[in-house]
Every structure is written in C-alpha cells, then in structure tokens.
Coordinates of C-alpha atoms in Angstrom, one line a residue:
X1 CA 201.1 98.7 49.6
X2 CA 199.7 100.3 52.6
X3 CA 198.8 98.5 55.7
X4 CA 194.9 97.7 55.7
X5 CA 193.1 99.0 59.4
X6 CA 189.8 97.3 59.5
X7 CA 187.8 100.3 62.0
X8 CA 184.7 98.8 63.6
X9 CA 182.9 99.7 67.4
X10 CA 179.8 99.2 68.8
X11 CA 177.6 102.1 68.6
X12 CA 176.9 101.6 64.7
X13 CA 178.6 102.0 61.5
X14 CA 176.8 106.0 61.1
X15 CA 178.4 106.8 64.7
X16 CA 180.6 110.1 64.0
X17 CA 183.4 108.0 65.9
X18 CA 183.7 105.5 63.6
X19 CA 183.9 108.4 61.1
X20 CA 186.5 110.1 63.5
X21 CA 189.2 107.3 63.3
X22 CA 189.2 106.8 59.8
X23 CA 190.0 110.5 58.9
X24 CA 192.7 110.2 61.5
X25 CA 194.3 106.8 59.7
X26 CA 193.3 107.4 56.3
X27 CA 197.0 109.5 54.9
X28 CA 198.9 106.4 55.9
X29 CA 196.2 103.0 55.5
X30 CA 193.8 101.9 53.6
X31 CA 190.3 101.1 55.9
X32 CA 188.1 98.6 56.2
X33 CA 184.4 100.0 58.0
X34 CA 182.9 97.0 59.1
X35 CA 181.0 97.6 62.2
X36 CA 177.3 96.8 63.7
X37 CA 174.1 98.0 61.6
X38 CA 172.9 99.5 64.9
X39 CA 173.5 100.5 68.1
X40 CA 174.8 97.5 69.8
X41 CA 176.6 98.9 73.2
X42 CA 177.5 96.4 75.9
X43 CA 177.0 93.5 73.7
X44 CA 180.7 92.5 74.8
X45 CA 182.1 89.5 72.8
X46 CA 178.5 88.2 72.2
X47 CA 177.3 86.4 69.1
X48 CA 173.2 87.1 69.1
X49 CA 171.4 84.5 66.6
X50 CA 168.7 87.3 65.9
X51 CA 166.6 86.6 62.4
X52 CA 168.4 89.4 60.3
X53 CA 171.9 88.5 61.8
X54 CA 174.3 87.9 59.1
X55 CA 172.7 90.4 56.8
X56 CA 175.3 93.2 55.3
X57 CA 174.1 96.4 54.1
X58 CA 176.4 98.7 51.8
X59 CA 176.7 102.3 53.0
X60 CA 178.3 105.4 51.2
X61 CA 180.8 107.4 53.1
X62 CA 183.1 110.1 52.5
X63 CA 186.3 110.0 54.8
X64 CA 188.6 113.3 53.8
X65 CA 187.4 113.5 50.1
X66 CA 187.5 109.4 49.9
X67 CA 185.0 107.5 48.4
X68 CA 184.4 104.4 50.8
X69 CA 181.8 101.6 51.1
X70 CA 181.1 101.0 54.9
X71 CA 179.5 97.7 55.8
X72 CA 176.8 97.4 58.4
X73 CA 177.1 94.2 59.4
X74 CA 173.5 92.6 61.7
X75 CA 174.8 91.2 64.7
X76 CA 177.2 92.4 67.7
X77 CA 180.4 94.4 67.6
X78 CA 182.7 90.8 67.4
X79 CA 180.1 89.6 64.9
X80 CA 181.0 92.5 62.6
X81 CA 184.5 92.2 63.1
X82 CA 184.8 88.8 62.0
X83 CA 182.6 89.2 58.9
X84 CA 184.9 91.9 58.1
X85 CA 187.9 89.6 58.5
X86 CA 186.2 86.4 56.5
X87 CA 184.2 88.3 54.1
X88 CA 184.7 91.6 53.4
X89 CA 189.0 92.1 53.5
X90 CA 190.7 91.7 50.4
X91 CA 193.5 90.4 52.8
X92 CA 194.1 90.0 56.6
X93 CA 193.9 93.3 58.5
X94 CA 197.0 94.5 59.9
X95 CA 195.3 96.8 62.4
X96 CA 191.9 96.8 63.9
X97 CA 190.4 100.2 65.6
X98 CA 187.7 99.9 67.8
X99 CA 185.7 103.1 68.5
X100 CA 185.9 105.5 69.6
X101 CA 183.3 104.5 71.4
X102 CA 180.6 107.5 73.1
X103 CA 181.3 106.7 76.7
X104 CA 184.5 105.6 78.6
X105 CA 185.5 101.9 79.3
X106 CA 187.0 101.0 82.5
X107 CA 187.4 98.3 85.2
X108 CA 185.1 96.1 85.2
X109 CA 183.0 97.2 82.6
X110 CA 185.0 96.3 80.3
X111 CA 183.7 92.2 80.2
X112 CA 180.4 93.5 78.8
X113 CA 181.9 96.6 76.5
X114 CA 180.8 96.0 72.6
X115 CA 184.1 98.3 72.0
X116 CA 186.4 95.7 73.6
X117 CA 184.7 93.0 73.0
X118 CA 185.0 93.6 68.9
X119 CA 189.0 94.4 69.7
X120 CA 189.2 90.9 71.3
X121 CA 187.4 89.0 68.4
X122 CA 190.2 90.6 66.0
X123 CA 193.1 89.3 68.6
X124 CA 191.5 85.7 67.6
X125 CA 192.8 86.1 64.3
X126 CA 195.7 87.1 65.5
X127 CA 195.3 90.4 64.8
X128 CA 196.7 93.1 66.9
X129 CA 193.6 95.5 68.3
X130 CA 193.4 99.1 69.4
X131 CA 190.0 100.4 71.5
X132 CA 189.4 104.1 72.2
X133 CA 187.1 105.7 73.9
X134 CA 185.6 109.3 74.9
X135 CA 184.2 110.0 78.3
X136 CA 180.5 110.8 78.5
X137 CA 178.8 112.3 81.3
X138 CA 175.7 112.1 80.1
X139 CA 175.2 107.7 80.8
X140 CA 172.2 107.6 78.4
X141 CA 174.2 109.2 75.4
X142 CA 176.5 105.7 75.6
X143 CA 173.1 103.6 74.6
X144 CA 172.3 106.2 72.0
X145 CA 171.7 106.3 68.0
X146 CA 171.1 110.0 68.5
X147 CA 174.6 111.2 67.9
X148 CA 175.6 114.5 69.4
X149 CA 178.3 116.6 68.6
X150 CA 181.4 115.6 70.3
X151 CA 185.6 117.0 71.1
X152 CA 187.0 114.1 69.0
X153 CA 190.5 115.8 68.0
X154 CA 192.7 114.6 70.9
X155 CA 191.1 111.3 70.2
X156 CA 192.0 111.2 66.6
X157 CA 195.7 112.4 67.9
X158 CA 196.3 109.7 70.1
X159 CA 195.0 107.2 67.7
X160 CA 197.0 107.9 65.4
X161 CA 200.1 107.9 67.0
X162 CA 199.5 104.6 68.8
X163 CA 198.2 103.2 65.4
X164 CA 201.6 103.8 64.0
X165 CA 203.2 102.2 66.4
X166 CA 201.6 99.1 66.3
X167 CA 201.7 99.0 62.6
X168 CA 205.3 99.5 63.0
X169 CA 206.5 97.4 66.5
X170 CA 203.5 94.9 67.0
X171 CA 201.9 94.6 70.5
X172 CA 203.9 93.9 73.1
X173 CA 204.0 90.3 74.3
X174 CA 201.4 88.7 76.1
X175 CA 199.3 91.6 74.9
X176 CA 195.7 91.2 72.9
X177 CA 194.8 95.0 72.8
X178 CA 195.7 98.4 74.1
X179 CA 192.5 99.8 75.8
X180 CA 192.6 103.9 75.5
X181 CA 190.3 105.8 77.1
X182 CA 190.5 110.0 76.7
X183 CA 188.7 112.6 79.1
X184 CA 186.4 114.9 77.2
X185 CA 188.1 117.9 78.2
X186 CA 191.2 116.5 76.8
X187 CA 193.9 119.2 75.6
X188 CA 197.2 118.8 73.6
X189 CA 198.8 119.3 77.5
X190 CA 196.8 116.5 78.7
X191 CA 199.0 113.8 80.1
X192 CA 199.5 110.0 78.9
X193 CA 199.5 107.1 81.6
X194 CA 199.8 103.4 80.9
X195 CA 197.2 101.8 83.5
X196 CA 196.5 99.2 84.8
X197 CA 192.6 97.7 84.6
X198 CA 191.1 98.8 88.3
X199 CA 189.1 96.3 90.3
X200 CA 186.0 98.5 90.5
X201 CA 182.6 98.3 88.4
X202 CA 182.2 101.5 88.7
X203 CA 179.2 101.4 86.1
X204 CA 176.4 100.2 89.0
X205 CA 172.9 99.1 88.6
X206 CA 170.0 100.8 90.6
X207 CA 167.8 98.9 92.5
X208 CA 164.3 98.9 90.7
X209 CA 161.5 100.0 92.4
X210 CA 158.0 97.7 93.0
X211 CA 157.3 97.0 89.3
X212 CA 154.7 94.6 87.3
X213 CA 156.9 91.8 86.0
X214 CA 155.7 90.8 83.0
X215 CA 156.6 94.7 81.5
X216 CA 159.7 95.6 79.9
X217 CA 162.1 96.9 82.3
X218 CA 165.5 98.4 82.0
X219 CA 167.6 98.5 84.7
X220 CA 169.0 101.8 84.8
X221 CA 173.2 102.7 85.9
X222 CA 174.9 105.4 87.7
X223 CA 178.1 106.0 88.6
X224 CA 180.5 105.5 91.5
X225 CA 183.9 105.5 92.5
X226 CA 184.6 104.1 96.1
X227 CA 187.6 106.3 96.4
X228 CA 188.9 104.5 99.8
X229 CA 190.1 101.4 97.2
X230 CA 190.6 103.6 94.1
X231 CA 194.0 102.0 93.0
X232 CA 196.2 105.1 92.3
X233 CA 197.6 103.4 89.2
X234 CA 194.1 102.0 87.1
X235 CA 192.4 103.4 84.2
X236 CA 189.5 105.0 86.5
X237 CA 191.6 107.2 88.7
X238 CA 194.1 108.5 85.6
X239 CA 190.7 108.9 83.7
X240 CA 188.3 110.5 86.3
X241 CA 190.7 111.7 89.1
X242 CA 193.7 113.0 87.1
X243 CA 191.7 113.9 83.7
X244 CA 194.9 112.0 81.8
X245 CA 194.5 109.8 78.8
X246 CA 194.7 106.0 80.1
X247 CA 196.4 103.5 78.2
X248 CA 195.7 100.1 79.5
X249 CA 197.1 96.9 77.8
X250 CA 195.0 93.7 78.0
X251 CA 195.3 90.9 77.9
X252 CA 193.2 87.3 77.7
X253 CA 194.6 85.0 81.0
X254 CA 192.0 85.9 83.8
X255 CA 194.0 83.1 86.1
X256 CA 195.2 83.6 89.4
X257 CA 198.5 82.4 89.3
X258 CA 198.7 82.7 93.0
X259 CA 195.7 80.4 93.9
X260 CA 196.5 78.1 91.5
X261 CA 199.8 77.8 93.8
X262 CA 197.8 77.6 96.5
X263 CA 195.1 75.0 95.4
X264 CA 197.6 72.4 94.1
X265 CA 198.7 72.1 98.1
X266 CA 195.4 70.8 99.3

C-alpha cells in the first residue's frame, strides 16, 4: 500500500499550488486534498465559528491523468486539516503537505501563516508536516483568489525529495514540521540551507492615515529587512539575501530555557 499524503494550504483548494504538490507526490502516494473552500491566508492555527463553517464541498480534479475528489472544507487552514484527518481519510495520514503557499513565510510571520498553521494542526495528531512556500514580490498576490501563473518546478523538486525522506526517516526529534521556503527565481543550481527561524517581522504594518472609524479598513504591509541584525544563519537572509532554498525545522516549545533559569533565583 502506498503511504497516504493528506496536501492542504491556505490559499484555497483551486490554488494552482495545491495542484502543484500533488503532481509532484502522486508516482509514489496516494493524496488526500483537503484544504480551505477559500482564500484563507494568515488565518494561522485559528478555528473561526463562521455560519457555513464545517460545510464540505466535493470538487473534481485531475492530478497527472488521476481522477480525484478534492474537499473544500469552510473554515481555516488547521480546520481543514483536521476534517481531513477525522472525516475524510480512509486511515491516518502518513505525510501532510502544506502549500505551496503564494508568498514566502519567514520569522515572525510565521505565528499568523494559514500554511504553517495547517502543518502544526497535523503534528497534533502526531503526524509529521511539511510547508512550502514560493516567494512573491507582489504582497497583494499572497491575499489573492486571482491565481497567476507561477515557476513552481523547483518547488515540486524539493518537495518531493524532502517528502521521501520523511516518509522514509520520520522528522527528526523534537521536530513538528520542516518549514521550506524557495525564491522565485529558483534554478536546479540553487543552493539548500537548513535555517534557523530569524527574530525579525519582516512583514510590517503601515501606519493608517486620518480615517472614519466606523468604515472597513485594512491595514496594509510592506516589507523590511533591518539588515544591521539580519542573523546570517535565518530563513530571511538565505531566502532574500542569498536567493537559496531555506529549510527551517520547527518546532512547538516557545520557552526560554535560560530565563526560566534565571527566574527560579528570585
């Protein structure tokens, strides 16, 4: 029997990306598509209690000549995931995918990314959890349902061979998910790091101008890098300095092991 990959994200189950990852995993597992109805981007590991949430629609697709049913689950990314887990697997998932997601995810964005936050729901159950990601220069294009065109071959590459390996040699310890994140000029000469997480938002709010209150407002993002405490070893700098693939493994514990040293002497 082949492994079973459950692929989910959170920029919809009709994203291209989604589409992307299982023609790169389906010669060697069966898939699972069980992702959002809609765009749900920066979600994170929410569970919204919207009217329609819990609702599963049934979608066609054709990955490489296969006939599969896609689900598109109403709710967040981590929502989706564990529907697909509880309802929709004919047994526990060996693998999921997350992605690959239309915009990178790095430092601190990564507490309110959909795409990780659906990787970390799976490492509840104890399932091991890949997220990918493509960089996108264009920020609006990562809130999207407009889907452009985009270079998803190095993607499906590295996804592939780091979904082997999982299937084949579990996480490491310690680990919940491997966090990959791939320049959009990436080549078959582009370089690999493992990285760490950088302390930086990187993703930064605007300040709004003078604005009536009671209107809809959506605080727009830009990007920066403050280069003087760019950590030479984090996802940012391989990703946006280097232009090399960054592989990050995460994990859960947000302790300081060191305070908590420190604390217990007052």
């Amino acid at each position: 029997m082949k492994p079973l990959i459950l692929i989910t994200n959170d920029d919809g189950v009709l994203s291209p990306g989604i589409q992307a990852v299982a023609e790169a995993v389906i010669d060697f597992a069966d898939v699972l598509i069980a992702a959002p109805a809609c765009q749900q981007t920066s979600m994170g590991r929410s569970f919204p209690k919207s009217e329609d949430v819990g609702i599963i629609d049934k979608i066609d697709l054709n990955v490489c000549g296969n006939k599969i049913i896609g689900y598109g689950i109403h709710g967040a990314p981590a929502t989706a995931v564990s529907h697909g887990i509880l309802e929709l697997a004919d047994r526990k998932p060996d693998l999921c995918i997350s992605g690959i997601n239309y915009g990178e995810n790095v430092g601190l964005g990564l507490s309110c990314s959909g795409t990780i936050g659906a990787a970390l729901e799976a490492d509840t159950y104890d399932i091991p959890a890949i997220a990918i990601s493509l960089e996108e220069r264009n920020i609006d294009n990562q809130h999207s349902d407009k889907f452009g065109n985009k270079p998803w071959e190095q993607c499906k590459k590295i996804i592939r061979k780091y979904a082997k390996y999982v299937l084949d040699n579990g996480l490491p310890k310690d680990v919940a998910m491997l966090n990959i994140n791939v320049p959009d000029d990436a080549s078959d000469e582009t370089l690999v790091e493992i990285t760490r997480q950088t302390r930086q938002n990187y993703f930064l709010f605007k300040k709004p101008e003078i604005r009536d209150f009671s209107k809809r407002y959506r605080l727009q993002v830009y990007e920066d890098i403050d280069m003087e405490c760019l950590e030479d070893d984090s996802d940012l700098a391989c990703l946006k300095i280097r232009r090399h693939i960054s592989i990050t493994p995460i994990t859960w514990d947000m302790t300081n092991h060191q305070a908590m040293k420190e604390l217990k002497l007052l």
